[in-house]
Short mmCIF file of C-alpha atoms and ligand atoms in Angstrom, two decimals:
data_model
loop_
_atom_site.label_atom_id
_atom_site.label_comp_id
_atom_site.label_asym_id
_atom_site.label_seq_id
_atom_site.Cartn_x
_atom_site.Cartn_y
_atom_site.Cartn_z
CA MET A 1 25.00 31.08 -10.06
CA THR A 2 26.63 27.84 -8.90
CA ASP A 3 24.94 24.48 -9.46
CA PRO A 4 22.81 23.31 -6.57
CA LEU A 5 24.11 20.53 -4.35
CA LEU A 6 22.46 17.12 -4.76
CA LEU A 7 22.40 15.15 -1.52
CA LEU A 8 21.62 11.46 -1.08
CA ALA A 9 20.04 10.70 2.32
CA ILE A 10 19.79 7.29 4.01
CA GLU A 11 17.52 6.45 6.96
CA THR A 12 17.63 3.07 8.72
CA THR A 13 17.20 3.89 12.42
CA CYS A 14 14.31 1.52 13.10
CA ASP A 15 12.03 -0.50 10.83
CA GLU A 16 11.70 1.68 7.73
CA THR A 17 14.37 1.68 5.03
CA GLY A 18 14.46 5.14 3.47
CA ALA A 19 16.45 6.90 0.76
CA ALA A 20 15.92 10.38 -0.64
CA VAL A 21 17.52 12.85 -3.01
CA LEU A 22 17.41 16.52 -2.06
CA GLU A 23 18.56 19.58 -3.96
CA GLY A 24 19.74 22.64 -2.10
CA PRO A 25 22.28 25.43 -1.84
CA ARG A 26 25.97 24.55 -1.72
CA PRO A 27 27.63 25.42 1.59
CA PRO A 28 27.96 27.92 3.06
CA GLY A 29 24.67 29.04 1.47
CA GLY A 30 21.52 28.84 3.56
CA GLY A 31 17.97 28.06 2.47
CA VAL A 32 15.63 25.12 2.61
CA PRO A 33 16.36 22.22 0.21
CA ARG A 34 13.81 20.76 -2.17
CA VAL A 35 12.91 17.06 -2.04
CA ARG A 36 13.55 15.51 -5.47
CA SER A 37 12.55 11.99 -4.36
CA SER A 38 11.81 10.07 -1.18
CA VAL A 39 11.34 6.31 -1.08
CA VAL A 40 10.44 4.27 2.02
CA ALA A 41 10.19 0.49 2.34
CA SER A 42 8.18 -0.35 5.44
CA GLN A 43 8.81 -3.57 7.35
CA VAL A 44 5.50 -3.39 9.23
CA GLU A 45 4.20 -6.66 7.80
CA LEU A 46 7.34 -8.55 8.89
CA HIS A 47 7.05 -7.38 12.50
CA ASP A 48 3.25 -7.57 12.67
CA ARG A 49 3.02 -11.11 14.02
CA PHE A 50 5.46 -10.28 16.84
CA GLY A 51 3.41 -7.23 17.90
CA GLY A 52 6.49 -4.99 17.74
CA VAL A 53 9.84 -4.45 16.01
CA VAL A 54 12.29 -7.39 16.20
CA PRO A 55 15.75 -5.76 15.95
CA GLU A 56 17.51 -8.69 14.25
CA ILE A 57 14.81 -8.95 11.56
CA ALA A 58 14.94 -5.16 11.09
CA SER A 59 18.69 -5.07 10.39
CA ARG A 60 18.57 -8.03 8.00
CA GLU A 61 15.74 -6.42 6.09
CA HIS A 62 17.68 -3.13 5.82
CA VAL A 63 20.57 -5.09 4.27
CA ARG A 64 18.16 -6.59 1.73
CA GLN A 65 16.28 -3.38 0.92
CA LEU A 66 18.77 -0.53 1.13
CA LEU A 67 20.60 -0.60 -2.20
CA PRO A 68 17.43 -1.17 -4.30
CA ILE A 69 15.79 1.70 -2.38
CA VAL A 70 18.77 3.99 -3.05
CA ASP A 71 18.59 3.06 -6.76
CA GLU A 72 14.86 3.83 -6.79
CA ALA A 73 15.37 7.21 -5.08
CA LEU A 74 18.02 8.14 -7.69
CA ARG A 75 15.76 6.94 -10.52
CA GLN A 76 12.75 8.92 -9.27
CA ALA A 77 14.91 12.03 -8.90
CA GLY A 78 16.34 11.54 -12.40
CA VAL A 79 19.85 11.75 -10.95
CA GLY A 80 22.94 9.59 -11.51
CA LEU A 81 25.20 8.57 -8.62
CA ASP A 82 27.99 10.62 -10.20
CA GLN A 83 25.92 13.79 -9.67
CA ILE A 84 25.61 13.26 -5.90
CA GLY A 85 27.66 15.85 -4.01
CA ALA A 86 27.10 14.72 -0.40
CA VAL A 87 25.71 11.74 1.52
CA ALA A 88 23.69 12.08 4.73
CA VAL A 89 22.80 9.30 7.15
CA ALA A 90 20.98 9.11 10.47
CA THR A 91 23.50 7.82 13.01
CA ARG A 92 21.50 8.28 16.26
CA PRO A 93 19.39 7.34 18.10
CA GLY A 94 18.02 4.00 16.93
CA LEU A 95 18.44 0.25 16.90
CA VAL A 96 22.15 -0.39 16.80
CA GLY A 97 22.09 -3.10 14.11
CA SER A 98 19.80 -1.05 11.88
CA LEU A 99 21.92 2.08 12.28
CA VAL A 100 25.08 0.19 11.35
CA VAL A 101 23.57 -0.99 8.05
CA GLY A 102 22.73 2.58 6.98
CA LEU A 103 26.02 4.04 8.16
CA THR A 104 28.11 1.35 6.44
CA ALA A 105 26.33 1.95 3.12
CA ALA A 106 26.63 5.74 3.52
CA LYS A 107 30.36 5.54 4.28
CA MET A 108 30.94 3.28 1.30
CA LEU A 109 29.07 5.67 -1.01
CA ALA A 110 30.75 8.81 0.36
CA MET A 111 34.17 7.20 0.08
CA THR A 112 33.63 5.90 -3.46
CA LEU A 113 32.14 9.17 -4.69
CA ASP A 114 34.71 11.20 -2.72
CA VAL A 115 32.04 13.51 -1.28
CA PRO A 116 31.31 14.72 2.28
CA LEU A 117 29.45 12.43 4.67
CA VAL A 118 26.98 14.11 7.05
CA ALA A 119 25.89 12.36 10.27
CA VAL A 120 22.36 13.35 11.25
CA ASP A 121 20.42 13.11 14.52
CA HIS A 122 17.14 11.30 13.77
CA LEU A 123 15.16 13.53 16.16
CA GLU A 124 16.54 16.78 14.70
CA ALA A 125 15.58 15.31 11.33
CA HIS A 126 11.99 14.62 12.48
CA LEU A 127 11.68 18.27 13.50
CA TYR A 128 13.31 19.56 10.32
CA ALA A 129 10.45 17.88 8.42
CA CYS A 130 8.38 20.87 9.65
CA GLN A 131 10.73 23.23 7.79
CA LEU A 132 10.84 21.08 4.64
CA ALA A 133 7.04 21.07 4.54
CA ALA A 134 6.83 24.86 4.92
CA PRO A 135 9.87 26.26 3.05
CA GLU A 136 8.37 29.75 2.84
CA ARG A 137 7.87 30.01 6.61
CA VAL A 138 10.44 30.18 9.41
CA VAL A 139 10.05 27.32 11.89
CA TYR A 140 12.92 28.14 14.28
CA PRO A 141 13.30 29.04 17.10
CA CYS A 142 10.57 26.70 18.32
CA VAL A 143 9.54 24.09 20.83
CA GLY A 144 9.86 20.71 19.12
CA LEU A 145 7.91 17.57 20.03
CA VAL A 146 8.91 14.23 18.53
CA VAL A 147 6.17 11.73 19.28
CA SER A 148 6.57 8.32 17.68
CA GLY A 149 6.86 4.61 18.41
CA GLY A 150 10.35 5.12 19.78
CA HIS A 151 10.31 8.65 21.17
CA THR A 152 8.33 11.17 23.14
CA SER A 153 10.72 14.07 23.57
CA LEU A 154 10.39 17.83 23.91
CA PHE A 155 13.14 20.11 22.68
CA ARG A 156 14.02 23.75 22.69
CA CYS A 157 15.24 24.32 19.12
CA GLU A 158 17.13 27.55 18.58
CA GLY A 159 17.83 26.37 15.04
CA PRO A 160 17.65 23.18 12.96
CA ILE A 161 20.82 21.74 14.50
CA GLU A 162 20.54 23.26 17.96
CA ALA A 163 18.03 21.03 19.74
CA GLU A 164 18.27 21.02 23.53
CA LEU A 165 16.31 18.26 25.28
CA LEU A 166 13.73 19.69 27.70
CA GLY A 167 12.17 16.39 28.71
CA GLY A 168 11.11 13.00 27.51
CA THR A 169 9.42 9.80 28.48
CA ILE A 170 10.81 7.93 31.46
CA ASP A 171 9.39 4.63 30.20
CA ASP A 172 7.26 3.91 27.10
CA ALA A 173 6.98 6.25 24.13
CA ALA A 174 3.45 7.45 23.29
CA GLY A 175 3.34 5.43 20.05
CA GLU A 176 4.60 2.37 21.91
CA ALA A 177 1.69 2.79 24.35
CA PHE A 178 -0.73 2.97 21.40
CA ASP A 179 0.84 -0.21 20.02
CA LYS A 180 0.65 -2.09 23.33
CA VAL A 181 -2.93 -1.02 24.06
CA ALA A 182 -3.93 -1.97 20.51
CA SER A 183 -2.43 -5.39 21.11
CA LEU A 184 -4.40 -5.76 24.38
CA LEU A 185 -7.61 -4.75 22.62
CA GLY A 186 -6.96 -6.85 19.50
CA LEU A 187 -6.71 -3.80 17.23
CA GLY A 188 -3.63 -4.80 15.15
CA TYR A 189 -0.11 -3.44 14.67
CA PRO A 190 0.98 -0.66 14.43
CA GLY A 191 -1.65 0.23 16.96
CA GLY A 192 -2.24 3.95 16.52
CA PRO A 193 -4.60 3.81 13.54
CA GLY A 194 -6.60 0.90 15.05
CA VAL A 195 -7.00 2.62 18.42
CA GLU A 196 -8.01 5.87 16.73
CA ARG A 197 -10.62 4.08 14.60
CA ALA A 198 -12.06 2.20 17.61
CA ALA A 199 -12.04 5.38 19.71
CA LYS A 200 -14.36 7.15 17.27
CA GLY A 201 -17.31 5.11 18.55
CA GLY A 202 -16.35 5.33 22.24
CA ASN A 203 -16.80 7.63 25.21
CA PRO A 204 -13.51 9.35 26.17
CA LYS A 205 -14.83 9.85 29.71
CA ALA A 206 -15.88 6.23 30.28
CA TYR A 207 -12.67 5.42 32.19
CA ALA A 208 -10.68 7.86 34.34
CA PHE A 209 -7.18 6.76 33.26
CA PRO A 210 -4.03 8.28 34.82
CA ARG A 211 -2.33 11.34 33.29
CA ALA A 212 1.26 11.20 34.55
CA PHE A 213 2.95 14.48 35.60
CA LEU A 214 -0.01 16.48 34.25
CA ARG A 215 0.00 19.04 37.05
CA GLU A 216 3.77 19.07 37.56
CA ASP A 217 6.17 21.58 36.02
CA ARG A 218 8.55 18.91 34.73
CA LEU A 219 8.41 18.31 30.99
CA ASP A 220 8.62 14.52 31.22
CA PHE A 221 6.16 11.82 30.23
CA SER A 222 5.27 8.36 31.50
CA PHE A 223 2.87 6.05 29.69
CA SER A 224 3.51 2.64 31.21
CA GLY A 225 1.09 3.18 34.14
CA LEU A 226 -1.60 4.20 31.67
CA LYS A 227 -1.05 1.02 29.68
CA THR A 228 -1.36 -1.07 32.87
CA ALA A 229 -4.54 0.82 33.82
CA VAL A 230 -6.05 -0.16 30.47
CA LEU A 231 -5.05 -3.77 31.10
CA TYR A 232 -6.69 -3.77 34.54
CA ALA A 233 -9.84 -2.11 33.23
CA LEU A 234 -10.01 -4.70 30.48
CA ARG A 235 -9.70 -7.51 32.99
CA GLY A 236 -12.28 -5.90 35.23
CA GLN A 237 -9.69 -5.33 37.94
CA ASP A 238 -9.24 -2.30 40.13
CA SER A 239 -6.07 -0.19 40.11
CA ARG A 240 -4.34 -2.60 42.52
CA GLY A 241 -4.94 -5.55 40.24
CA ARG A 242 -7.81 -7.07 42.31
CA THR A 243 -10.21 -8.99 40.10
CA GLY A 244 -13.90 -8.13 39.96
CA ALA A 245 -16.53 -10.09 38.09
CA ASP A 246 -15.17 -12.12 35.16
CA PRO A 247 -15.48 -9.72 32.22
CA GLY A 248 -15.33 -12.40 29.49
CA THR A 249 -14.56 -11.18 25.96
CA PRO A 250 -15.02 -7.40 25.87
CA SER A 251 -17.89 -6.16 23.74
CA PRO A 252 -17.11 -3.76 20.87
CA GLU A 253 -18.65 -1.02 23.04
CA VAL A 254 -16.19 -1.71 25.88
CA VAL A 255 -13.26 -1.80 23.43
CA ALA A 256 -14.41 1.52 21.96
CA ASP A 257 -14.72 3.13 25.42
CA LEU A 258 -11.30 1.82 26.49
CA ALA A 259 -9.70 3.04 23.25
CA ALA A 260 -11.35 6.47 23.50
CA SER A 261 -10.47 6.93 27.18
CA PHE A 262 -6.87 5.82 26.59
CA GLN A 263 -6.44 8.09 23.56
CA GLU A 264 -7.90 11.03 25.49
CA ALA A 265 -5.41 10.51 28.33
CA VAL A 266 -2.41 10.43 25.94
CA VAL A 267 -3.62 13.43 23.95
CA GLU A 268 -4.36 15.50 27.04
CA VAL A 269 -0.86 14.91 28.42
CA LEU A 270 0.90 15.59 25.10
CA VAL A 271 -0.99 18.84 24.57
CA ALA A 272 -0.54 19.98 28.18
CA LYS A 273 3.23 19.37 28.06
CA CYS A 274 3.53 21.29 24.77
CA ARG A 275 1.67 24.19 26.38
CA GLN A 276 3.95 24.07 29.44
CA ALA A 277 7.09 23.91 27.29
CA LEU A 278 5.94 26.95 25.31
CA GLN A 279 5.16 28.86 28.48
CA GLN A 280 8.43 27.89 30.19
CA THR A 281 10.60 28.78 27.17
CA ASP A 282 8.61 31.82 26.00
CA LEU A 283 8.88 30.47 22.46
CA ARG A 284 6.00 31.28 20.09
CA LYS A 285 6.30 28.38 17.63
CA LEU A 286 5.67 24.65 17.97
CA GLY A 287 6.94 21.99 15.56
CA ILE A 288 5.78 18.39 15.78
CA GLY A 289 7.16 15.22 14.18
CA GLY A 290 6.70 11.45 14.47
CA GLY A 291 3.96 8.96 13.63
CA VAL A 292 1.61 9.82 16.52
CA ALA A 293 1.16 13.26 14.91
CA ALA A 294 -1.13 11.39 12.49
CA ASN A 295 -3.71 11.09 15.26
CA GLY A 296 -6.73 13.23 14.43
CA ARG A 297 -7.77 13.87 18.03
CA PHE A 298 -4.20 14.99 18.86
CA ARG A 299 -4.05 17.25 15.81
CA ASP A 300 -7.38 18.88 16.72
CA GLN A 301 -6.48 19.39 20.36
CA VAL A 302 -2.96 20.70 19.73
CA ALA A 303 -4.31 23.09 17.08
CA ALA A 304 -6.91 24.36 19.57
CA MET A 305 -4.20 24.90 22.18
CA ALA A 306 -1.98 26.72 19.66
CA SER A 307 -4.78 29.03 18.65
CA ASP A 308 -5.66 29.63 22.31
CA GLU A 309 -2.05 30.56 23.11
CA GLY A 310 -1.44 32.47 19.85
CA ILE A 311 1.26 29.96 18.82
CA GLU A 312 2.34 29.20 15.26
CA LEU A 313 1.97 25.44 14.73
CA PHE A 314 3.89 23.24 12.28
CA ILE A 315 2.87 19.64 11.61
CA PRO A 316 4.19 18.11 8.38
CA PRO A 317 2.03 15.92 6.14
CA MET A 318 1.95 12.23 7.12
CA ALA A 319 4.69 11.05 4.73
CA LEU A 320 7.10 13.46 6.44
CA CYS A 321 5.86 12.64 9.98
CA THR A 322 6.64 8.93 9.91
CA ASP A 323 10.21 7.73 9.34
CA ASN A 324 11.60 8.82 5.97
CA ALA A 325 14.92 9.94 4.51
CA ALA A 326 13.77 13.31 3.13
CA MET A 327 13.80 14.78 6.63
CA LEU A 328 17.56 14.22 6.62
CA GLY A 329 17.58 17.44 4.61
CA VAL A 330 18.70 18.84 7.98
CA ALA A 331 22.12 17.88 6.58
CA PHE A 332 22.05 21.14 4.56
CA PRO A 333 22.21 23.43 7.62
CA LYS A 334 24.85 21.08 9.03
CA LEU A 335 26.98 21.41 5.89
CA ALA A 336 26.43 25.19 5.90
CA ALA A 337 27.78 25.20 9.47
CA GLY A 338 30.86 23.26 8.35
CA GLN A 339 29.75 20.04 10.04
CA GLY A 340 30.69 17.11 7.80
CA ALA A 341 31.52 13.81 9.50
CA GLU A 342 34.82 11.98 9.31
CA LEU A 343 34.66 8.53 7.76
CA ASP A 344 35.51 6.87 11.09
CA ILE A 345 32.31 8.01 12.88
CA ASP A 346 30.17 5.42 14.64
CA VAL A 347 26.48 5.04 15.51
CA THR A 348 24.85 5.86 18.87
CA ALA A 349 21.93 3.62 19.84
CA GLY A 350 19.47 4.41 22.66
CA LEU A 351 16.13 4.05 20.91
CA VAL A 352 13.47 4.38 23.56
CA ARG A 353 14.89 6.66 26.21
CA PRO A 354 16.82 9.55 24.75
CA THR A 355 19.49 10.76 27.15
CA ARG A 356 19.79 14.41 27.99
CA ARG A 357 22.37 15.98 25.75
O1 LIG B 1 7.45 7.87 13.46
P1 LIG B 1 7.02 6.46 13.29
O2 LIG B 1 6.58 6.01 11.92
O3 LIG B 1 8.14 5.45 13.68
C1 LIG B 1 8.92 5.56 14.79
O4 LIG B 1 9.99 6.22 14.69
O5 LIG B 1 8.52 4.98 15.81
O6 LIG B 1 5.86 6.23 14.35
C2 LIG B 1 5.16 5.01 14.47
C3 LIG B 1 4.23 5.11 15.65
C4 LIG B 1 3.59 3.79 16.01
O7 LIG B 1 3.76 3.56 17.38
C5 LIG B 1 2.14 4.01 15.64
O8 LIG B 1 1.24 3.28 16.45
C6 LIG B 1 1.97 5.49 15.83
O9 LIG B 1 3.18 6.04 15.35
N1 LIG B 1 0.83 6.00 15.07
C7 LIG B 1 -0.27 6.54 15.64
C8 LIG B 1 -1.17 6.81 14.59
N2 LIG B 1 -0.58 6.43 13.41
C9 LIG B 1 0.64 5.94 13.73
N3 LIG B 1 -0.55 6.79 16.92
C10 LIG B 1 -1.76 7.33 17.19
N4 LIG B 1 -2.70 7.60 16.24
C11 LIG B 1 -2.44 7.36 14.93
N5 LIG B 1 -3.37 7.62 14.02
ZN1 LIG B 2 11.37 8.25 13.93
#
């Protein structure tokens, strides 16, 4: 039997610096790789006071963090650089400055080690996390939903590297809406966990917030109107922005009701669009990736829908849902398909609104 291939993966698409070492079959062999180590340095605290990711700060921090993180991933895997047989890096989509930092480091490593370089799509990687987390099951073909701070996109995935975009958000991503609403309600950044906590004590029916495209066949999302509706409700205004009585500082009860009603609207739309995508494609499996998949209400509701429809559901554990480098294990099927990148490849940005491919 030949030695397994050791792959070093680098992820710097947004505000997490990630490196991982994976062990898997040498091409053209198939099979799911094993994660030997995965290290992530989060920049959340740096961006916290700005209420969102500041691209320039993100790229500078990647420059500072990346090589120590790569060293740590190698150390935790018990692997020397000379044992690495391929380098993978996420080259799209993302913040352009952040992507360039990761790609430059990956090119330098691949060139020095004289090993193949594999360019990975960050969204395909998010979905491949489902397969990494369940190596004994077969995830594909499936409907894939990536729902994070930067993306809300539905895919038809015939295989790990055959994702066809079915629809996506036309404005804010779902996680971005959580972050903005959390900021309005004073619930901290990133907003998802704060909104979820506040929502636990609230009434999800207290406010009838909009659910964009809910009854339409299209598999697109829109969350910016919902965010504005929360703002108006908070200010005591009607849907046209006309002010009612001065609401003053909202009570914890009002914050809880707003959080619960907002969360319910997002969850209902996400689950409904997954159901529609499954029905429209006739696929029987659903894979979900991205930070919003941490939301308990979403997990419960999507699991109920899956059981109702007889669908096999895949949601990775949290560490594989949020940005990480282990999910770049999707490089193994790429290598098996003969897809290594040339050293002159470039990044493709486009963080918030993925274009149809
Ligand atoms: O995948 P991720 O770590 O980074 C991106 O690629 O964006 O996702 C981060 C997003 C943030 O917008 C955050 O508010 C959201 O995931 N999030 C949640 C929860 N935990 C994190 N949204 C809703 N409920 C949660 N519990
Ligand atoms: Zn992501």
